[in-house]
Amino acid sequence: MFRLRHCLWIVPVALGLVSCQTTPPPAPEDPLVLKGEEIFFNETFSGNGRTCGTCHRAEDNFGLTPAFIATLPDDDALFVAETNRDLANNFENPTLMRKLALIVENQDGFDDLGNNFNMRGIPHTLALNNSIDSRDGPRTGWSGDGAPGDGSLRSFAVGAVVQHFPKSLNRVDGVDFRLPTDEELDALEAFQRSLGRREDLSLPIGLSDETVARGQEIFLDNTMGKCNACHFNAGANADPNLLGPNAGNLNFNTGVEALPDQPADLTGEKNPPDDGFGNPGNGEFNTPTLVEAADTGPFFHNNSVETLEAAVAFYNGDAFNDSPAGRLIIGATGSGINLDATQVVAVAAFLRVINALENLRAGRELLMTAVAYEPSNPRQAVLIRRASFELEDASQVLRGGGLHPGAAAEVESAMSALADALGSADPESDVRLALRRITSARSAMET
Amino acid sequence: MIKMLTISILMLTVVALSNASAHPATERYIPIGKSPGISGVKSYVGKIRSVHDTESGFAMTVENATTEVRIDETTMIYVDTGSRSSNRIGTEEDCEVGRTVEVYLHDSGVAYWVKIEASR
């Protein structure tokens, strides 16, 4: 039973947040959200055995990385192309899936499966509530045109079932899968909109580490990093001061496809150029949110860059500065982006810290919700485990950048407390200890 | 300030070229009447009453009224085969009188897409 008196605990963490979303975020434990969660992780839609959660793993930030794939058994539904003879050809490329977490997308049509396809990464589904609306309508998927029907997030699941769930490549409704009902689409949308951050930051924020603080300055400086124009407040929406009110989430051709020596190409596997938005495509891809970046690599639509620092450095290179978006920046500001190594690292350090702070916020929210359940309710353990994933990410993101070792230690101490909580008949005291550690970790990173 | 204005104007120009778009490829496999957010909301379902002689398109009967549908080079035509086989890309020749059809129209009367029941 959910203890209502504990709901008073569930207050937003005071970050000075501002909202630019057009759809009110659903409450995380809303019955429709819980129904959507059940469908997301368990419903196969009478298809090949995959669920939404097959590729969007809660343990892996609702995305999927090569490292996580390496932990999966061979009979996991992700690998249906290796186990289902009807899907053996042109449904997935097992080599690229296992090595680079790339999946097949036929966004330009299904008539020539052997040649007309693209290999794309699996984007996370965090912060969707405030990262897909634009003045031109919703932008879903890597190129902003991922959903059939009206193109909305609600409709996205229908396209995903057709693309990723069929028992055979005939893709016949009622035979190879069943399409989601209206009620299922409503629930899936509510669940997806509940995931992760539901409000945008308001930068600048007070940061204690000098390098991280400098990274924020560079990020916000339209003569240096020039990041904030498209990633306003490190989100997925454009700066309304530059691009007008309600610009929202925009598409750009940033030249990622022009990168030399892309990992997928180096494998020797077939990897056609990806033309992005539309059919035929215009080369544009959707602007991703950056708060969630540090723990959701590899980066870009084709997983072409493994590390956060390299993703920041991409904007120094020829591929970006010769691209339509790069030329636009040069034309508007008189120069391209040209950061030195220390500045690249500073921007990445800033992105790491705001990601760690978001992980702590999410972990805290999950734990506050968890303790509102009775220990006998299995939902409590689900939420504690999910909070542990968030804390683990925060620790790894900080350690990976050599940042805030004291805060990382606090986070790891919180993780230990949660491990104890999961083995305890009365976990509340351990959860409260973890919450105190989270507060300490935050305090070490913020001013 | 001038640079800011310049970047605004330039970016607005680029942005204006990008319009919202749904995924046309998977639309093909969605049966008549099941397109999310479109069927029952923005599309028409009925039967083809007559095929235009002088321009691409047809007239369809929707609840005893007639709706004119124009087809141009941007219109996608899908043939819904039910559970018999894979749905396929169609042509204007599939637009035969008497067939059940679902149409999603631009305000101009030109169809974004047409889904036609396969002939028996």
mmCIF file with all atom_site columns, N, CA and C in Angstrom, chain A residues 84-113:
data_model
loop_
_atom_site.group_PDB
_atom_site.id
_atom_site.type_symbol
_atom_site.label_atom_id
_atom_site.label_alt_id
_atom_site.label_comp_id
_atom_site.label_asym_id
_atom_site.label_entity_id
_atom_site.label_seq_id
_atom_site.pdbx_PDB_ins_code
_atom_site.Cartn_x
_atom_site.Cartn_y
_atom_site.Cartn_z
_atom_site.occupancy
_atom_site.B_iso_or_equiv
_atom_site.pdbx_formal_charge
_atom_site.auth_seq_id
_atom_site.auth_comp_id
_atom_site.auth_asym_id
_atom_site.auth_atom_id
_atom_site.pdbx_PDB_model_num
ATOM 1  N N  . ASN A 1 84  ? 15.890 -16.771 -34.951 1.00 0.00 ? 84  ASN A N  1
ATOM 2  C CA . ASN A 1 84  ? 14.665 -16.945 -35.731 1.00 0.00 ? 84  ASN A CA 1
ATOM 3  C C  . ASN A 1 84  ? 15.033 -16.949 -37.211 1.00 0.00 ? 84  ASN A C  1
ATOM 4  N N  . ARG A 1 85  ? 14.844 -18.108 -37.866 1.00 0.00 ? 85  ARG A N  1
ATOM 5  C CA . ARG A 1 85  ? 15.269 -18.239 -39.254 1.00 0.00 ? 85  ARG A CA 1
ATOM 6  C C  . ARG A 1 85  ? 14.585 -17.220 -40.176 1.00 0.00 ? 85  ARG A C  1
ATOM 7  N N  . ASP A 1 86  ? 13.354 -16.870 -39.855 1.00 0.00 ? 86  ASP A N  1
ATOM 8  C CA . ASP A 1 86  ? 12.626 -15.915 -40.698 1.00 0.00 ? 86  ASP A CA 1
ATOM 9  C C  . ASP A 1 86  ? 13.204 -14.503 -40.599 1.00 0.00 ? 86  ASP A C  1
ATOM 10 N N  . LEU A 1 87  ? 14.028 -14.285 -39.602 1.00 0.00 ? 87  LEU A N  1
ATOM 11 C CA . LEU A 1 87  ? 14.619 -12.950 -39.426 1.00 0.00 ? 87  LEU A CA 1
ATOM 12 C C  . LEU A 1 87  ? 16.137 -12.970 -39.632 1.00 0.00 ? 87  LEU A C  1
ATOM 13 N N  . ALA A 1 88  ? 16.615 -14.038 -40.225 1.00 0.00 ? 88  ALA A N  1
ATOM 14 C CA . ALA A 1 88  ? 18.075 -14.214 -40.327 1.00 0.00 ? 88  ALA A CA 1
ATOM 15 C C  . ALA A 1 88  ? 18.724 -13.215 -41.286 1.00 0.00 ? 88  ALA A C  1
ATOM 16 N N  . ASN A 1 89  ? 17.976 -12.812 -42.303 1.00 0.00 ? 89  ASN A N  1
ATOM 17 C CA . ASN A 1 89  ? 18.566 -11.920 -43.306 1.00 0.00 ? 89  ASN A CA 1
ATOM 18 C C  . ASN A 1 89  ? 17.872 -10.566 -43.313 1.00 0.00 ? 89  ASN A C  1
ATOM 19 N N  . ASN A 1 90  ? 18.659 -9.527  -43.228 1.00 0.00 ? 90  ASN A N  1
ATOM 20 C CA . ASN A 1 90  ? 18.181 -8.147  -43.411 1.00 0.00 ? 90  ASN A CA 1
ATOM 21 C C  . ASN A 1 90  ? 17.250 -7.639  -42.312 1.00 0.00 ? 90  ASN A C  1
ATOM 22 N N  . PHE A 1 91  ? 17.213 -8.311  -41.186 1.00 0.00 ? 91  PHE A N  1
ATOM 23 C CA . PHE A 1 91  ? 16.437 -7.775  -40.072 1.00 0.00 ? 91  PHE A CA 1
ATOM 24 C C  . PHE A 1 91  ? 17.356 -7.039  -39.107 1.00 0.00 ? 91  PHE A C  1
ATOM 25 N N  . GLU A 1 92  ? 18.466 -7.637  -38.765 1.00 0.00 ? 92  GLU A N  1
ATOM 26 C CA . GLU A 1 92  ? 19.506 -6.985  -37.968 1.00 0.00 ? 92  GLU A CA 1
ATOM 27 C C  . GLU A 1 92  ? 20.862 -7.401  -38.526 1.00 0.00 ? 92  GLU A C  1
ATOM 28 N N  . ASN A 1 93  ? 21.907 -6.715  -38.115 1.00 0.00 ? 93  ASN A N  1
ATOM 29 C CA . ASN A 1 93  ? 23.268 -7.133  -38.395 1.00 0.00 ? 93  ASN A CA 1
ATOM 30 C C  . ASN A 1 93  ? 23.885 -7.532  -37.048 1.00 0.00 ? 93  ASN A C  1
ATOM 31 N N  . PRO A 1 94  ? 23.945 -8.830  -36.752 1.00 0.00 ? 94  PRO A N  1
ATOM 32 C CA . PRO A 1 94  ? 24.424 -9.264  -35.427 1.00 0.00 ? 94  PRO A CA 1
ATOM 33 C C  . PRO A 1 94  ? 25.824 -8.759  -35.086 1.00 0.00 ? 94  PRO A C  1
ATOM 34 N N  . THR A 1 95  ? 26.671 -8.643  -36.078 1.00 0.00 ? 95  THR A N  1
ATOM 35 C CA . THR A 1 95  ? 28.034 -8.171  -35.800 1.00 0.00 ? 95  THR A CA 1
ATOM 36 C C  . THR A 1 95  ? 28.003 -6.734  -35.280 1.00 0.00 ? 95  THR A C  1
ATOM 37 N N  . LEU A 1 96  ? 27.283 -5.880  -35.996 1.00 0.00 ? 96  LEU A N  1
ATOM 38 C CA . LEU A 1 96  ? 27.227 -4.478  -35.581 1.00 0.00 ? 96  LEU A CA 1
ATOM 39 C C  . LEU A 1 96  ? 26.388 -4.289  -34.322 1.00 0.00 ? 96  LEU A C  1
ATOM 40 N N  . MET A 1 97  ? 25.412 -5.164  -34.137 1.00 0.00 ? 97  MET A N  1
ATOM 41 C CA . MET A 1 97  ? 24.625 -5.065  -32.905 1.00 0.00 ? 97  MET A CA 1
ATOM 42 C C  . MET A 1 97  ? 25.496 -5.386  -31.697 1.00 0.00 ? 97  MET A C  1
ATOM 43 N N  . ARG A 1 98  ? 26.212 -6.485  -31.764 1.00 0.00 ? 98  ARG A N  1
ATOM 44 C CA . ARG A 1 98  ? 27.001 -6.901  -30.593 1.00 0.00 ? 98  ARG A CA 1
ATOM 45 C C  . ARG A 1 98  ? 28.215 -5.997  -30.375 1.00 0.00 ? 98  ARG A C  1
ATOM 46 N N  . LYS A 1 99  ? 28.841 -5.565  -31.443 1.00 0.00 ? 99  LYS A N  1
ATOM 47 C CA . LYS A 1 99  ? 30.077 -4.798  -31.284 1.00 0.00 ? 99  LYS A CA 1
ATOM 48 C C  . LYS A 1 99  ? 29.820 -3.318  -30.981 1.00 0.00 ? 99  LYS A C  1
ATOM 49 N N  . LEU A 1 100 ? 28.781 -2.754  -31.623 1.00 0.00 ? 100 LEU A N  1
ATOM 50 C CA . LEU A 1 100 ? 28.582 -1.302  -31.535 1.00 0.00 ? 100 LEU A CA 1
ATOM 51 C C  . LEU A 1 100 ? 27.180 -0.896  -31.096 1.00 0.00 ? 100 LEU A C  1
ATOM 52 N N  . ALA A 1 101 ? 26.348 -1.887  -30.731 1.00 0.00 ? 101 ALA A N  1
ATOM 53 C CA . ALA A 1 101 ? 24.960 -1.599  -30.316 1.00 0.00 ? 101 ALA A CA 1
ATOM 54 C C  . ALA A 1 101 ? 24.190 -0.844  -31.398 1.00 0.00 ? 101 ALA A C  1
ATOM 55 N N  . LEU A 1 102 ? 24.411 -1.222  -32.631 1.00 0.00 ? 102 LEU A N  1
ATOM 56 C CA . LEU A 1 102 ? 23.676 -0.606  -33.740 1.00 0.00 ? 102 LEU A CA 1
ATOM 57 C C  . LEU A 1 102 ? 22.560 -1.532  -34.201 1.00 0.00 ? 102 LEU A C  1
ATOM 58 N N  . ILE A 1 103 ? 21.417 -0.946  -34.504 1.00 0.00 ? 103 ILE A N  1
ATOM 59 C CA . ILE A 1 103 ? 20.289 -1.731  -34.993 1.00 0.00 ? 103 ILE A CA 1
ATOM 60 C C  . ILE A 1 103 ? 19.882 -1.236  -36.373 1.00 0.00 ? 103 ILE A C  1
ATOM 61 N N  . VAL A 1 104 ? 19.171 -2.095  -37.084 1.00 0.00 ? 104 VAL A N  1
ATOM 62 C CA . VAL A 1 104 ? 18.739 -1.759  -38.443 1.00 0.00 ? 104 VAL A CA 1
ATOM 63 C C  . VAL A 1 104 ? 17.469 -0.913  -38.382 1.00 0.00 ? 104 VAL A C  1
ATOM 64 N N  . GLU A 1 105 ? 17.468 0.155   -39.158 1.00 0.00 ? 105 GLU A N  1
ATOM 65 C CA . GLU A 1 105 ? 16.270 0.977   -39.347 1.00 0.00 ? 105 GLU A CA 1
ATOM 66 C C  . GLU A 1 105 ? 16.020 1.116   -40.846 1.00 0.00 ? 105 GLU A C  1
ATOM 67 N N  . ASN A 1 106 ? 14.769 0.929   -41.233 1.00 0.00 ? 106 ASN A N  1
ATOM 68 C CA . ASN A 1 106 ? 14.396 1.067   -42.652 1.00 0.00 ? 106 ASN A CA 1
ATOM 69 C C  . ASN A 1 106 ? 13.536 2.315   -42.843 1.00 0.00 ? 106 ASN A C  1
ATOM 70 N N  . GLN A 1 107 ? 14.033 3.425   -42.381 1.00 0.00 ? 107 GLN A N  1
ATOM 71 C CA . GLN A 1 107 ? 13.192 4.625   -42.365 1.00 0.00 ? 107 GLN A CA 1
ATOM 72 C C  . GLN A 1 107 ? 12.865 5.137   -43.753 1.00 0.00 ? 107 GLN A C  1
ATOM 73 N N  . ASP A 1 108 ? 13.616 4.713   -44.772 1.00 0.00 ? 108 ASP A N  1
ATOM 74 C CA . ASP A 1 108 ? 13.304 5.159   -46.130 1.00 0.00 ? 108 ASP A CA 1
ATOM 75 C C  . ASP A 1 108 ? 12.579 4.098   -46.940 1.00 0.00 ? 108 ASP A C  1
ATOM 76 N N  . GLY A 1 109 ? 12.079 3.064   -46.289 1.00 0.00 ? 109 GLY A N  1
ATOM 77 C CA . GLY A 1 109 ? 11.274 2.078   -47.008 1.00 0.00 ? 109 GLY A CA 1
ATOM 78 C C  . GLY A 1 109 ? 11.750 0.655   -46.807 1.00 0.00 ? 109 GLY A C  1
ATOM 79 N N  . PHE A 1 110 ? 10.824 -0.273  -47.074 1.00 0.00 ? 110 PHE A N  1
ATOM 80 C CA . PHE A 1 110 ? 11.089 -1.689  -46.825 1.00 0.00 ? 110 PHE A CA 1
ATOM 81 C C  . PHE A 1 110 ? 11.180 -2.499  -48.119 1.00 0.00 ? 110 PHE A C  1
ATOM 82 N N  . ASP A 1 111 ? 11.350 -1.839  -49.250 1.00 0.00 ? 111 ASP A N  1
ATOM 83 C CA . ASP A 1 111 ? 11.309 -2.571  -50.517 1.00 0.00 ? 111 ASP A CA 1
ATOM 84 C C  . ASP A 1 111 ? 12.641 -3.170  -50.922 1.00 0.00 ? 111 ASP A C  1
ATOM 85 N N  . ASP A 1 112 ? 13.718 -2.694  -50.377 1.00 0.00 ? 112 ASP A N  1
ATOM 86 C CA . ASP A 1 112 ? 15.042 -3.212  -50.741 1.00 0.00 ? 112 ASP A CA 1
ATOM 87 C C  . ASP A 1 112 ? 15.830 -3.385  -49.446 1.00 0.00 ? 112 ASP A C  1
ATOM 88 N N  . LEU A 1 113 ? 15.443 -4.391  -48.692 1.00 0.00 ? 113 LEU A N  1
ATOM 89 C CA . LEU A 1 113 ? 15.985 -4.533  -47.327 1.00 0.00 ? 113 LEU A CA 1
ATOM 90 C C  . LEU A 1 113 ? 17.501 -4.741  -47.307 1.00 0.00 ? 113 LEU A C  1
#
